[in-house]
Amino acid sequence: MNETDWLTLSGTTARLTLHIQPGAKKTAVAGPHGDALKIRLAAPPVDGKANAALLAFLADCLKLPNRAVTLRSGDTSRRKVVEVQVGGLSAEAIRAALAAG
């Protein structure tokens, strides 16, 4: 298992601990936020729109299908844990893809 503060990689599954700021001007990765990765989302926190936008943004950054990204906890919270089926991506590749996101 390979760990950083916000990323835990175990086999083909990665767990991302995220701090979300909904209602931002544009969707982007903001950088570390304590032990989480901060992501600003343009979507409002209404009717699950921010969660859907987050999952689609992560899938797009990692070039994975939407079904590979699942919200595990934090449905109504700013702090979320997302599970990603990363296939053969390394922790370094995941960090680089999100940094470029």
mmCIF file with all atom_site columns, C-alpha atoms in Angstrom:
data_model
loop_
_atom_site.group_PDB
_atom_site.id
_atom_site.type_symbol
_atom_site.label_atom_id
_atom_site.label_alt_id
_atom_site.label_comp_id
_atom_site.label_asym_id
_atom_site.label_entity_id
_atom_site.label_seq_id
_atom_site.pdbx_PDB_ins_code
_atom_site.Cartn_x
_atom_site.Cartn_y
_atom_site.Cartn_z
_atom_site.occupancy
_atom_site.B_iso_or_equiv
_atom_site.pdbx_formal_charge
_atom_site.auth_seq_id
_atom_site.auth_comp_id
_atom_site.auth_asym_id
_atom_site.auth_atom_id
_atom_site.pdbx_PDB_model_num
ATOM 1   C CA . MET A 1 1   ? 0.000   0.000  0.000   1.00 0.00 ? 1   MET A CA 1
ATOM 2   C CA . ASN A 1 2   ? 1.310   3.450  -0.938  1.00 0.00 ? 2   ASN A CA 1
ATOM 3   C CA . GLU A 1 3   ? 0.010   6.467  1.034   1.00 0.00 ? 3   GLU A CA 1
ATOM 4   C CA . THR A 1 4   ? 0.200   10.226 0.995   1.00 0.00 ? 4   THR A CA 1
ATOM 5   C CA . ASP A 1 5   ? -1.914  12.551 3.099   1.00 0.00 ? 5   ASP A CA 1
ATOM 6   C CA . TRP A 1 6   ? -4.906  12.530 0.739   1.00 0.00 ? 6   TRP A CA 1
ATOM 7   C CA . LEU A 1 7   ? -4.251  9.472  -1.435  1.00 0.00 ? 7   LEU A CA 1
ATOM 8   C CA . THR A 1 8   ? -4.291  5.809  -0.462  1.00 0.00 ? 8   THR A CA 1
ATOM 9   C CA . LEU A 1 9   ? -3.549  3.307  -3.215  1.00 0.00 ? 9   LEU A CA 1
ATOM 10  C CA . SER A 1 10  ? -4.247  -0.383 -2.718  1.00 0.00 ? 10  SER A CA 1
ATOM 11  C CA . GLY A 1 11  ? -3.973  -2.590 -5.790  1.00 0.00 ? 11  GLY A CA 1
ATOM 12  C CA . THR A 1 12  ? -6.249  -1.149 -8.464  1.00 0.00 ? 12  THR A CA 1
ATOM 13  C CA . THR A 1 13  ? -8.268  1.006  -6.043  1.00 0.00 ? 13  THR A CA 1
ATOM 14  C CA . ALA A 1 14  ? -7.411  4.501  -4.858  1.00 0.00 ? 14  ALA A CA 1
ATOM 15  C CA . ARG A 1 15  ? -9.108  6.397  -2.047  1.00 0.00 ? 15  ARG A CA 1
ATOM 16  C CA . LEU A 1 16  ? -9.005  10.165 -2.265  1.00 0.00 ? 16  LEU A CA 1
ATOM 17  C CA . THR A 1 17  ? -9.754  12.354 0.757   1.00 0.00 ? 17  THR A CA 1
ATOM 18  C CA . LEU A 1 18  ? -11.077 15.645 -0.564  1.00 0.00 ? 18  LEU A CA 1
ATOM 19  C CA . HIS A 1 19  ? -12.158 19.048 0.720   1.00 0.00 ? 19  HIS A CA 1
ATOM 20  C CA . ILE A 1 20  ? -14.728 20.532 -1.653  1.00 0.00 ? 20  ILE A CA 1
ATOM 21  C CA . GLN A 1 21  ? -15.563 24.199 -2.210  1.00 0.00 ? 21  GLN A CA 1
ATOM 22  C CA . PRO A 1 22  ? -18.784 24.326 -4.243  1.00 0.00 ? 22  PRO A CA 1
ATOM 23  C CA . GLY A 1 23  ? -20.012 27.432 -6.030  1.00 0.00 ? 23  GLY A CA 1
ATOM 24  C CA . ALA A 1 24  ? -16.563 28.530 -7.261  1.00 0.00 ? 24  ALA A CA 1
ATOM 25  C CA . LYS A 1 25  ? -16.056 30.475 -10.507 1.00 0.00 ? 25  LYS A CA 1
ATOM 26  C CA . LYS A 1 26  ? -14.462 27.453 -12.195 1.00 0.00 ? 26  LYS A CA 1
ATOM 27  C CA . THR A 1 27  ? -13.748 23.834 -11.390 1.00 0.00 ? 27  THR A CA 1
ATOM 28  C CA . ALA A 1 28  ? -10.100 23.215 -10.505 1.00 0.00 ? 28  ALA A CA 1
ATOM 29  C CA . VAL A 1 29  ? -7.765  21.489 -8.070  1.00 0.00 ? 29  VAL A CA 1
ATOM 30  C CA . ALA A 1 30  ? -6.666  24.078 -5.497  1.00 0.00 ? 30  ALA A CA 1
ATOM 31  C CA . GLY A 1 31  ? -3.972  22.004 -3.761  1.00 0.00 ? 31  GLY A CA 1
ATOM 32  C CA . PRO A 1 32  ? -3.465  20.476 -0.319  1.00 0.00 ? 32  PRO A CA 1
ATOM 33  C CA . HIS A 1 33  ? -5.844  21.382 2.490   1.00 0.00 ? 33  HIS A CA 1
ATOM 34  C CA . GLY A 1 34  ? -4.624  19.741 5.687   1.00 0.00 ? 34  GLY A CA 1
ATOM 35  C CA . ASP A 1 35  ? -4.768  15.992 5.075   1.00 0.00 ? 35  ASP A CA 1
ATOM 36  C CA . ALA A 1 36  ? -7.090  16.421 2.069   1.00 0.00 ? 36  ALA A CA 1
ATOM 37  C CA . LEU A 1 37  ? -6.875  17.687 -1.490  1.00 0.00 ? 37  LEU A CA 1
ATOM 38  C CA . LYS A 1 38  ? -8.958  20.831 -2.030  1.00 0.00 ? 38  LYS A CA 1
ATOM 39  C CA . ILE A 1 39  ? -11.074 21.009 -5.165  1.00 0.00 ? 39  ILE A CA 1
ATOM 40  C CA . ARG A 1 40  ? -13.095 24.052 -6.180  1.00 0.00 ? 40  ARG A CA 1
ATOM 41  C CA . LEU A 1 41  ? -16.312 23.199 -8.034  1.00 0.00 ? 41  LEU A CA 1
ATOM 42  C CA . ALA A 1 42  ? -18.333 25.529 -10.246 1.00 0.00 ? 42  ALA A CA 1
ATOM 43  C CA . ALA A 1 43  ? -21.469 23.516 -9.470  1.00 0.00 ? 43  ALA A CA 1
ATOM 44  C CA . PRO A 1 44  ? -23.808 24.628 -6.660  1.00 0.00 ? 44  PRO A CA 1
ATOM 45  C CA . PRO A 1 45  ? -24.291 22.403 -3.601  1.00 0.00 ? 45  PRO A CA 1
ATOM 46  C CA . VAL A 1 46  ? -27.939 21.761 -4.500  1.00 0.00 ? 46  VAL A CA 1
ATOM 47  C CA . ASP A 1 47  ? -29.692 18.471 -5.309  1.00 0.00 ? 47  ASP A CA 1
ATOM 48  C CA . GLY A 1 48  ? -26.409 16.531 -5.616  1.00 0.00 ? 48  GLY A CA 1
ATOM 49  C CA . LYS A 1 49  ? -25.144 18.701 -8.489  1.00 0.00 ? 49  LYS A CA 1
ATOM 50  C CA . ALA A 1 50  ? -21.794 19.333 -6.786  1.00 0.00 ? 50  ALA A CA 1
ATOM 51  C CA . ASN A 1 51  ? -21.269 15.611 -6.109  1.00 0.00 ? 51  ASN A CA 1
ATOM 52  C CA . ALA A 1 52  ? -22.066 14.711 -9.715  1.00 0.00 ? 52  ALA A CA 1
ATOM 53  C CA . ALA A 1 53  ? -19.742 17.447 -10.985 1.00 0.00 ? 53  ALA A CA 1
ATOM 54  C CA . LEU A 1 54  ? -16.972 16.257 -8.655  1.00 0.00 ? 54  LEU A CA 1
ATOM 55  C CA . LEU A 1 55  ? -17.162 12.654 -9.847  1.00 0.00 ? 55  LEU A CA 1
ATOM 56  C CA . ALA A 1 56  ? -17.259 13.707 -13.508 1.00 0.00 ? 56  ALA A CA 1
ATOM 57  C CA . PHE A 1 57  ? -14.295 16.077 -12.971 1.00 0.00 ? 57  PHE A CA 1
ATOM 58  C CA . LEU A 1 58  ? -12.198 13.350 -11.319 1.00 0.00 ? 58  LEU A CA 1
ATOM 59  C CA . ALA A 1 59  ? -13.031 10.826 -14.049 1.00 0.00 ? 59  ALA A CA 1
ATOM 60  C CA . ASP A 1 60  ? -12.096 13.383 -16.707 1.00 0.00 ? 60  ASP A CA 1
ATOM 61  C CA . CYS A 1 61  ? -8.794  14.310 -15.010 1.00 0.00 ? 61  CYS A CA 1
ATOM 62  C CA . LEU A 1 62  ? -7.813  10.654 -14.623 1.00 0.00 ? 62  LEU A CA 1
ATOM 63  C CA . LYS A 1 63  ? -9.105  9.756  -18.113 1.00 0.00 ? 63  LYS A CA 1
ATOM 64  C CA . LEU A 1 64  ? -11.329 7.036  -16.683 1.00 0.00 ? 64  LEU A CA 1
ATOM 65  C CA . PRO A 1 65  ? -14.999 6.222  -17.316 1.00 0.00 ? 65  PRO A CA 1
ATOM 66  C CA . ASN A 1 66  ? -17.460 7.848  -14.893 1.00 0.00 ? 66  ASN A CA 1
ATOM 67  C CA . ARG A 1 67  ? -18.381 4.427  -13.496 1.00 0.00 ? 67  ARG A CA 1
ATOM 68  C CA . ALA A 1 68  ? -14.809 4.058  -12.144 1.00 0.00 ? 68  ALA A CA 1
ATOM 69  C CA . VAL A 1 69  ? -15.336 6.907  -9.654  1.00 0.00 ? 69  VAL A CA 1
ATOM 70  C CA . THR A 1 70  ? -17.609 6.436  -6.608  1.00 0.00 ? 70  THR A CA 1
ATOM 71  C CA . LEU A 1 71  ? -18.453 8.690  -3.665  1.00 0.00 ? 71  LEU A CA 1
ATOM 72  C CA . ARG A 1 72  ? -17.898 6.605  -0.514  1.00 0.00 ? 72  ARG A CA 1
ATOM 73  C CA . SER A 1 73  ? -18.632 9.188  2.197   1.00 0.00 ? 73  SER A CA 1
ATOM 74  C CA . GLY A 1 74  ? -19.492 12.838 2.658   1.00 0.00 ? 74  GLY A CA 1
ATOM 75  C CA . ASP A 1 75  ? -22.619 13.093 0.538   1.00 0.00 ? 75  ASP A CA 1
ATOM 76  C CA . THR A 1 76  ? -23.696 16.352 2.240   1.00 0.00 ? 76  THR A CA 1
ATOM 77  C CA . SER A 1 77  ? -20.328 17.386 3.657   1.00 0.00 ? 77  SER A CA 1
ATOM 78  C CA . ARG A 1 78  ? -17.447 19.409 2.240   1.00 0.00 ? 78  ARG A CA 1
ATOM 79  C CA . ARG A 1 79  ? -15.120 16.582 3.274   1.00 0.00 ? 79  ARG A CA 1
ATOM 80  C CA . LYS A 1 80  ? -15.546 13.604 0.983   1.00 0.00 ? 80  LYS A CA 1
ATOM 81  C CA . VAL A 1 81  ? -13.915 10.247 0.407   1.00 0.00 ? 81  VAL A CA 1
ATOM 82  C CA . VAL A 1 82  ? -13.960 9.069  -3.191  1.00 0.00 ? 82  VAL A CA 1
ATOM 83  C CA . GLU A 1 83  ? -12.978 5.598  -4.380  1.00 0.00 ? 83  GLU A CA 1
ATOM 84  C CA . VAL A 1 84  ? -11.466 5.280  -7.840  1.00 0.00 ? 84  VAL A CA 1
ATOM 85  C CA . GLN A 1 85  ? -10.853 2.090  -9.815  1.00 0.00 ? 85  GLN A CA 1
ATOM 86  C CA . VAL A 1 86  ? -7.527  3.205  -11.283 1.00 0.00 ? 86  VAL A CA 1
ATOM 87  C CA . GLY A 1 87  ? -6.479  0.084  -13.134 1.00 0.00 ? 87  GLY A CA 1
ATOM 88  C CA . GLY A 1 88  ? -2.737  0.385  -13.713 1.00 0.00 ? 88  GLY A CA 1
ATOM 89  C CA . LEU A 1 89  ? -2.286  4.041  -12.676 1.00 0.00 ? 89  LEU A CA 1
ATOM 90  C CA . SER A 1 90  ? 0.425   4.646  -10.076 1.00 0.00 ? 90  SER A CA 1
ATOM 91  C CA . ALA A 1 91  ? 0.119   7.076  -7.174  1.00 0.00 ? 91  ALA A CA 1
ATOM 92  C CA . GLU A 1 92  ? 2.507   9.419  -8.991  1.00 0.00 ? 92  GLU A CA 1
ATOM 93  C CA . ALA A 1 93  ? 0.357   9.303  -12.151 1.00 0.00 ? 93  ALA A CA 1
ATOM 94  C CA . ILE A 1 94  ? -2.783  10.063 -10.120 1.00 0.00 ? 94  ILE A CA 1
ATOM 95  C CA . ARG A 1 95  ? -1.145  13.038 -8.366  1.00 0.00 ? 95  ARG A CA 1
ATOM 96  C CA . ALA A 1 96  ? 0.195   14.367 -11.686 1.00 0.00 ? 96  ALA A CA 1
ATOM 97  C CA . ALA A 1 97  ? -3.168  14.014 -13.443 1.00 0.00 ? 97  ALA A CA 1
ATOM 98  C CA . LEU A 1 98  ? -4.994  15.838 -10.656 1.00 0.00 ? 98  LEU A CA 1
ATOM 99  C CA . ALA A 1 99  ? -2.327  18.563 -10.458 1.00 0.00 ? 99  ALA A CA 1
ATOM 100 C CA . ALA A 1 100 ? -2.776  19.172 -14.193 1.00 0.00 ? 100 ALA A CA 1
ATOM 101 C CA . GLY A 1 101 ? -6.579  19.000 -13.853 1.00 0.00 ? 101 GLY A CA 1
#
